[in-house]
GROMACS .gro file of C-alpha atoms in nm:
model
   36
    1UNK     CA    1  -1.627  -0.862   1.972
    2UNK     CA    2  -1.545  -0.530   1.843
    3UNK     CA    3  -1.720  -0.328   1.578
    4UNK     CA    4  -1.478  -0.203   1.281
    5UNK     CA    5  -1.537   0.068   1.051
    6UNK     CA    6  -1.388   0.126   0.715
    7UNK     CA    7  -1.376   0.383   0.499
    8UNK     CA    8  -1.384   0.271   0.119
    9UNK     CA    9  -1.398   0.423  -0.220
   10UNK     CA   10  -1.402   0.107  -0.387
   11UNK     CA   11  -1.756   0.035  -0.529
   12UNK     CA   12  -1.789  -0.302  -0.387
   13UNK     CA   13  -2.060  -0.535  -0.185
   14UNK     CA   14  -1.996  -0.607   0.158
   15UNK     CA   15  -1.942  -1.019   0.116
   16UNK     CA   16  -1.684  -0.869  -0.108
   17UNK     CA   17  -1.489  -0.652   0.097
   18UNK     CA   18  -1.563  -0.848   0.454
   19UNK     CA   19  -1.313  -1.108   0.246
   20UNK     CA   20  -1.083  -0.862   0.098
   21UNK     CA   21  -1.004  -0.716   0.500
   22UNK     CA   22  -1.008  -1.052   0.623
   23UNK     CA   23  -0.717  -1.157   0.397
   24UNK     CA   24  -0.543  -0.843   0.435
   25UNK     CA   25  -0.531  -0.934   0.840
   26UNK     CA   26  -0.428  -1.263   0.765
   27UNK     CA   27  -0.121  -1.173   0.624
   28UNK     CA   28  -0.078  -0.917   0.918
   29UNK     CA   29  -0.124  -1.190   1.149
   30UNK     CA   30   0.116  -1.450   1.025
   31UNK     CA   31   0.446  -1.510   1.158
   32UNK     CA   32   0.670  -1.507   0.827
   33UNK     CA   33   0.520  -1.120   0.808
   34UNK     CA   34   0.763  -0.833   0.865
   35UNK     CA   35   0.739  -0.495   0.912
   36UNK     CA   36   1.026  -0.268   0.757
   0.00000   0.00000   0.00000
């Protein structure tokens, strides 16, 4: 598994943004997503 760093200047905990990147790949990931 590969470590991941982001760089934030949202004031935020990390349960918090561990589920905001999560969902963000999810939509990456999908098949109905495009890129233009």
């Amino acid at each position: 598994m590969a470590t991941r760093y982001y760089i934030s200047s949202l004031t935020s905990n990390a349960k918090q943004l561990s589920k905001a990147v999560r969902s963000h790949w999810l939509v990456e990931n999908s098949p109905c997503y495009f890129h233009a």
